[in-house]
Short mmCIF file of C-alpha atoms and ligand atoms in Angstrom, two decimals:
data_model
loop_
_atom_site.label_atom_id
_atom_site.label_comp_id
_atom_site.label_asym_id
_atom_site.label_seq_id
_atom_site.Cartn_x
_atom_site.Cartn_y
_atom_site.Cartn_z
CA UNK A 132 9.72 5.87 -22.03
CA UNK A 133 8.98 2.99 -19.62
CA UNK A 134 5.65 1.23 -19.78
CA UNK A 135 4.65 0.02 -16.27
CA UNK A 136 1.88 -2.45 -15.70
CA UNK A 137 0.47 -4.52 -12.96
CA UNK A 138 -2.81 -5.89 -11.61
CA UNK A 139 -4.35 -7.53 -8.51
CA UNK A 140 -6.95 -10.26 -8.75
CA UNK A 141 -10.17 -9.51 -6.69
CA UNK A 142 -10.38 -12.88 -4.97
CA UNK A 143 -10.83 -11.58 -1.45
CA UNK A 144 -10.11 -8.84 1.00
CA UNK A 145 -6.75 -7.15 0.37
CA UNK A 146 -4.06 -7.68 3.01
CA UNK A 147 -1.15 -5.68 4.37
CA UNK A 148 1.02 -7.92 2.19
CA UNK A 149 -0.75 -6.70 -0.94
CA UNK A 150 -0.37 -3.10 0.31
CA UNK A 151 3.33 -3.33 1.02
CA UNK A 152 4.40 -5.62 -1.79
CA UNK A 153 2.18 -4.10 -4.48
CA UNK A 154 -0.16 -1.21 -4.03
CA UNK A 155 2.06 1.26 -2.13
CA UNK A 156 4.84 0.58 -4.65
CA UNK A 157 2.50 1.15 -7.66
CA UNK A 158 1.78 4.62 -6.32
CA UNK A 159 5.47 5.30 -5.89
CA UNK A 160 6.58 4.22 -9.34
CA UNK A 161 3.67 5.47 -11.42
CA UNK A 162 5.23 8.62 -12.69
CA UNK A 163 8.40 6.84 -13.82
CA UNK A 164 6.62 5.91 -17.03
CA UNK A 165 3.26 5.45 -18.66
CA UNK A 166 1.35 3.22 -16.23
CA UNK A 167 -1.51 0.79 -16.76
CA UNK A 168 -2.97 -0.73 -13.64
CA UNK A 169 -5.91 -3.05 -13.69
CA UNK A 170 -8.15 -5.32 -11.62
CA UNK A 171 -7.69 -8.84 -12.79
CA UNK A 172 -11.33 -9.89 -12.48
CA UNK A 173 -11.08 -12.59 -15.13
CA UNK A 174 -8.24 -14.13 -13.14
CA UNK A 175 -10.49 -14.14 -10.02
CA UNK A 176 -12.84 -16.60 -11.77
CA UNK A 177 -10.10 -19.28 -11.63
CA UNK A 178 -11.46 -20.37 -8.28
CA UNK A 179 -15.09 -20.41 -7.33
CA UNK A 180 -16.41 -16.95 -6.39
CA UNK A 181 -19.90 -15.45 -5.77
CA UNK A 182 -20.93 -12.90 -8.42
CA UNK A 183 -21.63 -10.17 -5.82
CA UNK A 184 -18.38 -10.81 -3.99
CA UNK A 185 -16.40 -10.57 -7.23
CA UNK A 186 -18.16 -7.32 -8.13
CA UNK A 187 -17.67 -5.78 -4.67
CA UNK A 188 -14.04 -6.87 -4.47
CA UNK A 189 -13.29 -5.34 -7.80
CA UNK A 190 -14.64 -1.87 -6.96
CA UNK A 191 -12.85 -2.15 -3.64
CA UNK A 192 -9.48 -2.66 -5.31
CA UNK A 193 -10.11 0.35 -7.53
CA UNK A 194 -10.90 2.43 -4.39
CA UNK A 195 -7.84 1.13 -2.66
CA UNK A 196 -5.66 2.02 -5.71
CA UNK A 197 -7.00 5.63 -5.53
CA UNK A 198 -6.62 5.80 -1.77
CA UNK A 199 -2.97 4.81 -2.04
CA UNK A 200 -2.30 7.74 -4.31
CA UNK A 201 -2.65 6.29 -7.79
CA UNK A 202 -3.47 9.20 -9.97
CA UNK A 203 -6.18 8.43 -12.54
CA UNK A 204 -5.24 11.33 -14.72
CA UNK A 205 -1.79 9.79 -15.23
CA UNK A 206 -2.38 6.08 -14.66
CA UNK A 207 -5.06 4.12 -16.55
CA UNK A 208 -7.01 2.17 -13.95
CA UNK A 209 -9.47 -0.35 -15.38
CA UNK A 210 -11.14 -3.70 -15.21
CA UNK A 211 -9.46 -6.52 -17.19
CA UNK A 212 -12.90 -7.73 -18.38
CA UNK A 213 -13.67 -4.26 -19.83
CA UNK A 214 -10.87 -4.65 -22.40
CA UNK A 215 -11.86 -7.79 -24.38
CA UNK A 216 -8.44 -7.78 -26.08
CA UNK A 217 -7.08 -9.54 -22.96
CA UNK A 218 -9.24 -12.60 -23.64
CA UNK A 219 -8.62 -12.49 -27.45
CA UNK A 220 -4.85 -12.40 -27.12
CA UNK A 221 -4.94 -15.16 -24.43
CA UNK A 222 -6.63 -17.49 -26.97
CA UNK A 223 -3.74 -16.87 -29.34
CA UNK A 224 -0.87 -17.08 -26.78
CA UNK A 225 -2.17 -20.39 -25.32
CA UNK A 226 -0.67 -22.03 -28.40
CA UNK A 227 2.82 -20.81 -27.51
CA UNK A 228 2.90 -22.02 -23.92
CA UNK A 229 3.25 -25.64 -23.01
CA UNK A 230 1.56 -28.04 -20.54
CA UNK A 231 4.86 -28.93 -18.94
CA UNK A 232 5.83 -25.37 -18.04
CA UNK A 233 2.37 -24.48 -16.92
CA UNK A 234 2.20 -27.52 -14.53
CA UNK A 235 5.38 -26.44 -12.99
CA UNK A 236 4.09 -23.12 -11.72
CA UNK A 237 4.19 -22.82 -7.98
CA UNK A 238 0.85 -20.94 -7.71
CA UNK A 239 -0.83 -23.65 -9.74
CA UNK A 240 0.73 -26.45 -7.64
CA UNK A 241 -0.27 -24.72 -4.42
CA UNK A 242 -3.84 -24.01 -5.29
CA UNK A 243 -4.49 -27.27 -7.19
CA UNK A 244 -2.86 -29.54 -4.61
CA UNK A 245 -5.86 -29.20 -2.27
CA UNK A 246 -8.41 -30.07 -5.08
CA UNK A 247 -9.54 -33.30 -6.77
CA UNK A 248 -8.28 -33.37 -10.28
CA UNK A 249 -11.84 -33.38 -11.72
CA UNK A 250 -12.49 -30.09 -9.88
CA UNK A 251 -9.45 -28.12 -11.13
CA UNK A 252 -10.66 -25.69 -13.69
CA UNK A 253 -8.72 -25.19 -16.93
CA UNK A 254 -8.58 -21.44 -16.11
CA UNK A 255 -6.49 -22.12 -13.06
CA UNK A 256 -4.03 -24.12 -15.12
CA UNK A 257 -3.95 -21.48 -17.89
CA UNK A 258 -3.68 -18.54 -15.44
CA UNK A 259 -0.20 -17.52 -16.66
CA UNK A 260 -1.38 -17.55 -20.32
CA UNK A 261 -3.94 -14.74 -19.55
CA UNK A 262 -1.36 -12.99 -17.48
CA UNK A 263 1.13 -13.00 -20.32
CA UNK A 264 -1.58 -11.50 -22.60
CA UNK A 265 -2.25 -8.80 -19.89
CA UNK A 266 1.44 -7.84 -19.91
CA UNK A 267 2.29 -7.91 -23.63
CA UNK A 268 -0.87 -6.07 -24.68
CA UNK A 269 0.53 -2.83 -23.18
CA UNK A 270 4.15 -3.33 -24.49
CA UNK A 271 5.06 -3.16 -20.79
CA UNK A 272 8.65 -3.41 -19.92
CA UNK A 273 8.43 -2.97 -16.08
CA UNK A 274 6.11 -5.24 -14.11
CA UNK A 275 6.11 -4.40 -10.38
CA UNK A 276 4.81 -7.41 -8.34
CA UNK A 277 5.39 -9.28 -5.14
CA UNK A 278 7.76 -12.23 -5.10
CA UNK A 279 5.11 -14.89 -5.72
CA UNK A 280 4.30 -13.50 -9.22
CA UNK A 281 7.88 -13.37 -10.56
CA UNK A 282 7.61 -16.85 -11.92
CA UNK A 283 4.63 -15.86 -13.96
CA UNK A 284 6.39 -12.87 -15.41
CA UNK A 285 9.24 -15.18 -16.41
CA UNK A 286 6.85 -17.26 -18.33
CA UNK A 287 5.61 -14.11 -20.12
CA UNK A 288 9.23 -13.41 -21.07
CA UNK A 289 9.52 -16.94 -22.55
CA UNK A 290 6.40 -16.34 -24.70
CA UNK A 291 7.75 -12.98 -25.90
CA UNK A 292 11.00 -14.72 -26.90
CA UNK A 293 9.14 -17.45 -28.74
CA UNK A 294 6.86 -15.05 -30.61
CA UNK A 295 9.65 -12.72 -31.55
CA UNK A 296 11.94 -15.46 -32.79
CA UNK A 297 9.18 -16.83 -34.90
CA UNK A 298 7.48 -13.64 -36.26
CA UNK A 299 10.03 -10.81 -35.87
CA UNK A 300 10.14 -8.32 -33.05
CA UNK A 301 6.39 -7.83 -32.45
CA UNK A 302 6.26 -7.82 -28.59
CA UNK A 303 8.11 -5.87 -25.90
CA UNK A 304 10.19 -7.81 -23.33
CA UNK A 305 8.75 -7.43 -19.80
CA UNK A 306 10.75 -7.69 -16.61
CA UNK A 307 9.42 -8.29 -13.07
CA UNK A 308 10.58 -5.89 -10.36
CA UNK A 309 10.06 -6.15 -6.60
CA UNK A 310 10.20 -3.81 -3.73
CA UNK A 311 13.59 -3.97 -1.88
CA UNK A 312 11.95 -4.63 1.42
CA UNK A 313 8.54 -6.38 1.74
CA UNK A 314 8.14 -8.35 -1.56
CA UNK A 315 7.07 -11.30 0.63
CA UNK A 316 5.30 -10.36 3.90
CA UNK A 317 4.71 -13.50 5.86
CA UNK A 318 1.72 -14.70 7.89
CA UNK A 319 1.52 -13.35 11.44
CA UNK A 320 0.34 -16.72 12.70
CA UNK A 321 2.87 -18.84 10.77
CA UNK A 322 5.87 -16.83 9.52
CA UNK A 323 6.90 -19.73 7.35
CA UNK A 324 3.91 -19.01 5.01
CA UNK A 325 3.11 -16.04 2.82
CA UNK A 326 0.45 -13.61 4.16
CA UNK A 327 -2.35 -14.20 1.71
CA UNK A 328 -5.98 -13.24 1.25
CA UNK A 329 -6.99 -16.76 2.00
CA UNK A 330 -5.50 -17.10 5.48
CA UNK A 331 -7.75 -15.13 7.98
CA UNK A 332 -5.64 -15.91 11.03
CA UNK A 333 -2.30 -14.64 9.95
CA UNK A 334 -3.64 -11.76 7.85
CA UNK A 335 -4.01 -8.08 8.41
CA UNK A 336 -6.90 -7.09 6.10
CA UNK A 337 -7.00 -3.48 4.86
CA UNK A 338 -10.66 -3.64 5.91
CA UNK A 339 -9.82 -4.46 9.54
CA UNK A 340 -10.47 -1.66 12.00
CA UNK A 341 -7.35 -0.03 13.45
CA UNK A 342 -7.96 -1.75 16.79
CA UNK A 343 -8.13 -5.11 15.17
CA UNK A 344 -4.91 -4.49 13.23
CA UNK A 345 -3.22 -3.43 16.55
CA UNK A 346 -4.46 -6.66 18.23
CA UNK A 347 -3.25 -8.90 15.47
CA UNK A 348 0.22 -7.41 15.58
CA UNK A 349 0.34 -7.71 19.36
CA UNK A 350 -0.59 -11.41 19.11
CA UNK A 351 1.78 -12.18 16.21
CA UNK A 352 3.86 -15.36 16.65
CA UNK A 353 7.32 -14.51 17.73
CA UNK A 354 10.51 -16.57 18.29
CA UNK A 355 12.80 -17.98 20.90
CA UNK A 356 15.02 -15.41 22.74
CA UNK A 357 14.20 -11.84 23.23
CA UNK A 358 16.45 -9.87 20.97
CA UNK A 359 15.11 -7.67 18.16
CA UNK A 360 17.38 -8.90 15.34
CA UNK A 361 16.94 -9.38 11.57
CA UNK A 362 17.53 -13.09 11.05
CA UNK A 363 14.82 -14.67 8.76
CA UNK A 364 16.16 -18.26 9.39
CA UNK A 365 16.28 -18.26 13.13
CA UNK A 366 13.90 -15.43 13.88
CA UNK A 367 11.24 -15.47 11.08
CA UNK A 368 8.52 -13.90 13.21
CA UNK A 369 10.56 -10.93 14.45
CA UNK A 370 12.15 -10.54 10.97
CA UNK A 371 8.77 -10.31 9.42
CA UNK A 372 7.61 -7.61 11.79
CA UNK A 373 10.88 -5.73 11.13
CA UNK A 374 10.21 -5.97 7.45
CA UNK A 375 6.74 -4.44 7.99
CA UNK A 376 8.15 -1.68 10.04
CA UNK A 377 11.07 -1.07 7.72
CA UNK A 378 8.92 -0.81 4.55
CA UNK A 379 6.40 1.57 6.16
CA UNK A 380 8.78 3.71 8.11
CA UNK A 381 11.81 3.78 5.78
CA UNK A 382 14.11 2.82 8.67
CA UNK A 383 16.81 0.20 7.86
CA UNK A 384 16.96 -3.07 9.78
CA UNK A 385 20.15 -1.82 11.52
CA UNK A 386 18.40 1.35 12.72
CA UNK A 387 15.57 -0.71 14.05
CA UNK A 388 17.90 -3.17 15.73
CA UNK A 389 19.75 -0.25 17.45
CA UNK A 390 16.55 1.45 18.53
CA UNK A 391 15.41 -1.76 20.34
CA UNK A 392 18.61 -2.83 22.01
CA UNK A 393 17.70 -3.89 25.55
CA UNK A 394 14.01 -3.63 24.90
CA UNK A 395 11.62 -6.68 24.68
CA UNK A 396 9.20 -8.11 22.13
CA UNK A 397 6.22 -6.39 23.75
CA UNK A 398 7.76 -2.87 23.27
CA UNK A 399 8.79 -3.76 19.74
CA UNK A 400 5.39 -5.03 18.79
CA UNK A 401 3.70 -1.82 20.18
CA UNK A 402 6.02 0.20 17.92
CA UNK A 403 5.18 -1.87 14.88
CA UNK A 404 1.48 -1.50 15.61
CA UNK A 405 1.96 2.31 15.86
CA UNK A 406 3.74 2.42 12.45
CA UNK A 407 0.96 0.34 10.83
CA UNK A 408 -1.82 2.31 12.38
CA UNK A 409 -0.22 5.65 11.44
CA UNK A 410 -0.03 4.48 7.84
CA UNK A 411 -3.45 2.88 7.73
CA UNK A 412 -5.47 5.56 9.43
CA UNK A 413 -5.32 8.19 6.67
CA UNK A 414 -5.31 5.45 3.95
CA UNK A 415 -8.59 3.93 5.27
CA UNK A 416 -10.13 7.33 5.66
CA UNK A 417 -9.41 8.17 2.00
CA UNK A 418 -10.75 4.81 0.96
CA UNK A 419 -14.06 5.46 2.71
CA UNK A 420 -14.31 8.89 1.06
CA UNK A 421 -13.66 7.44 -2.39
CA UNK A 422 -16.23 4.63 -1.84
CA UNK A 423 -18.86 7.31 -0.85
CA UNK A 424 -17.94 9.67 -3.71
CA UNK A 425 -18.96 7.42 -6.64
CA UNK A 426 -15.64 8.30 -8.29
CA UNK A 427 -14.77 4.67 -9.02
CA UNK A 428 -17.11 4.12 -12.00
CA UNK A 429 -15.90 7.16 -13.79
CA UNK A 430 -12.19 6.22 -13.23
CA UNK A 431 -12.82 2.70 -14.50
CA UNK A 432 -14.69 3.79 -17.66
CA UNK A 433 -12.05 6.41 -18.52
CA UNK A 434 -9.25 3.91 -17.82
CA UNK A 435 -10.76 1.28 -19.97
CA UNK A 436 -11.11 3.67 -22.85
CA UNK A 437 -7.44 4.60 -22.75
CA UNK A 438 -6.27 0.94 -22.22
CA UNK A 439 -8.37 -0.25 -25.17
CA UNK A 440 -6.55 1.96 -27.61
CA UNK A 441 -3.10 0.45 -26.82
CA UNK A 442 -4.47 -3.11 -26.42
CA UNK A 443 -6.19 -3.02 -29.80
CA UNK A 444 -3.09 -1.83 -31.51
CA UNK A 445 -1.06 -4.73 -30.06
CA UNK A 446 -3.69 -7.30 -30.78
CA UNK A 447 -3.91 -6.15 -34.40
CA UNK A 448 -0.13 -6.27 -34.78
CA UNK A 449 -0.04 -9.86 -33.46
CA UNK A 450 -2.94 -10.99 -35.59
CA UNK A 451 -1.23 -9.62 -38.77
CA UNK A 452 2.11 -11.16 -37.81
CA UNK A 453 0.65 -14.66 -37.39
CA UNK A 454 -1.62 -14.57 -40.47
CA UNK A 455 -5.04 -13.69 -38.95
CA UNK A 456 -6.09 -11.10 -41.48
CA UNK A 457 -8.07 -10.62 -44.65
CA UNK A 458 -6.26 -9.26 -47.71
P1 ATP B 747 -4.61 -15.20 -3.00
O1 ATP B 747 -4.52 -15.53 -1.55
O2 ATP B 747 -5.95 -15.04 -3.56
O3 ATP B 747 -3.67 -16.03 -3.86
P2 ATP B 747 -2.77 -12.96 -2.69
O4 ATP B 747 -3.04 -12.29 -1.37
O5 ATP B 747 -1.57 -13.83 -2.84
O6 ATP B 747 -4.03 -13.66 -3.28
P3 ATP B 747 -2.59 -11.58 -5.24
O7 ATP B 747 -3.85 -11.06 -5.76
O8 ATP B 747 -2.08 -12.88 -5.78
O9 ATP B 747 -2.65 -11.70 -3.66
O10 ATP B 747 -1.45 -10.50 -5.32
C1 ATP B 747 -1.56 -9.16 -5.62
C2 ATP B 747 -0.21 -8.53 -5.57
O11 ATP B 747 0.29 -8.46 -4.19
C3 ATP B 747 0.86 -9.27 -6.36
O12 ATP B 747 1.77 -8.43 -6.95
C4 ATP B 747 1.45 -10.09 -5.31
O13 ATP B 747 2.77 -10.54 -5.62
C5 ATP B 747 1.47 -9.20 -4.14
N1 ATP B 747 1.47 -9.87 -2.77
C6 ATP B 747 0.64 -10.85 -2.47
N2 ATP B 747 0.80 -11.29 -1.17
C7 ATP B 747 1.98 -10.61 -0.75
C8 ATP B 747 2.77 -10.68 0.42
N3 ATP B 747 2.46 -11.49 1.30
N4 ATP B 747 3.80 -9.87 0.46
C9 ATP B 747 4.15 -9.07 -0.54
N5 ATP B 747 3.43 -8.96 -1.64
C10 ATP B 747 2.37 -9.72 -1.81
N1 LTN B 748 -1.39 -12.71 -10.96
C1 LTN B 748 -1.38 -11.43 -10.35
C2 LTN B 748 -2.41 -10.51 -10.93
C3 LTN B 748 -2.08 -10.22 -12.34
C4 LTN B 748 -0.98 -9.52 -12.87
C5 LTN B 748 -1.11 -9.53 -14.27
C6 LTN B 748 0.12 -8.90 -12.28
C7 LTN B 748 -2.85 -10.63 -13.48
N2 LTN B 748 -2.23 -10.22 -14.53
C8 LTN B 748 -0.20 -8.91 -15.04
C9 LTN B 748 1.03 -8.29 -13.11
C10 LTN B 748 0.90 -8.29 -14.52
C11 LTN B 748 -1.72 -11.65 -8.89
O1 LTN B 748 -1.76 -10.64 -8.25
N3 LTN B 748 -1.89 -12.71 -8.37
#
């Protein structure tokens, strides 16, 4: 039976990129195995964040998970910080990951390049250590993530190899998996950059009103020419909008191209906006209902209880294997 695990860090407002590359897919794959889905609140501390913001963002992600159709009876949904085994295992695993490989991580390089060395927290550097702990605690073999997280999952695989070579087969081997279309949604204002929580101009936030979402799509940067054609190199803007449309409607790129032969960018953008609004309207309504209902707390407590059982078992197994026990 597959063990599926993923998480999102509550660093800011979720974007359409997070929805397409991660959340929507989590809901789709959840029944293909035993699924653990958490809110990586400890990871959100790796850059400065206000306590109230962190707290609100965390609850928001839980509500968005539920709104997307994640089923708390089947999938354990929980806060990373509620299961202390994540931190305990990270302290152990940090000894099996090396400075060189951590400093080569793209996310670390991107985030730290804008900072003075004295201001770069150790947690930002050690981010993949905690992430490896998150993964191996649940013996997870399938890790659905967007493209930017694959490198971190690869590092988790390296740790598993090292630990298993040294101590026998104590950890399960994880593998990253991505959606076929939409694993890297680009910024609407600069299609050479990833749409990410920290880029207000090029983002569609899940919290934006439907009108704002529509406006943002209508003013998305497009390319030279006027053909609707999937060509990420020469037509990155149009290709990105096609990716959004394809992932939400299920239509292939060829079908979209055919549909818009002889039509202009304006018509195409209006159609993309319609697809996004049609998907987001019921999703946002469910989110509002869930936030009002007070369901989130209950789901998180129940999820943490179930997660803790599995996490404790793995931590104990690791502790025994490496010699941390009393006779
Ligand atoms: P930040 O801007 O704070 O770094 P982020 O928007 O990149 O955050 P994460 O919390 O790092 O989001 O990612 C949550 C999940 O969403 C991950 O699986 C990640 O790979 C996926 N994801 C993030 N951005 C995109 C995107 N633009 N397209 C597709 N998937 C994405
Ligand atoms: N780094 C991920 C969040 C995350 C995660 C994980 C994803 C933390 N731990 C374990 C998959 C498996 C991100 O969304 N930036």
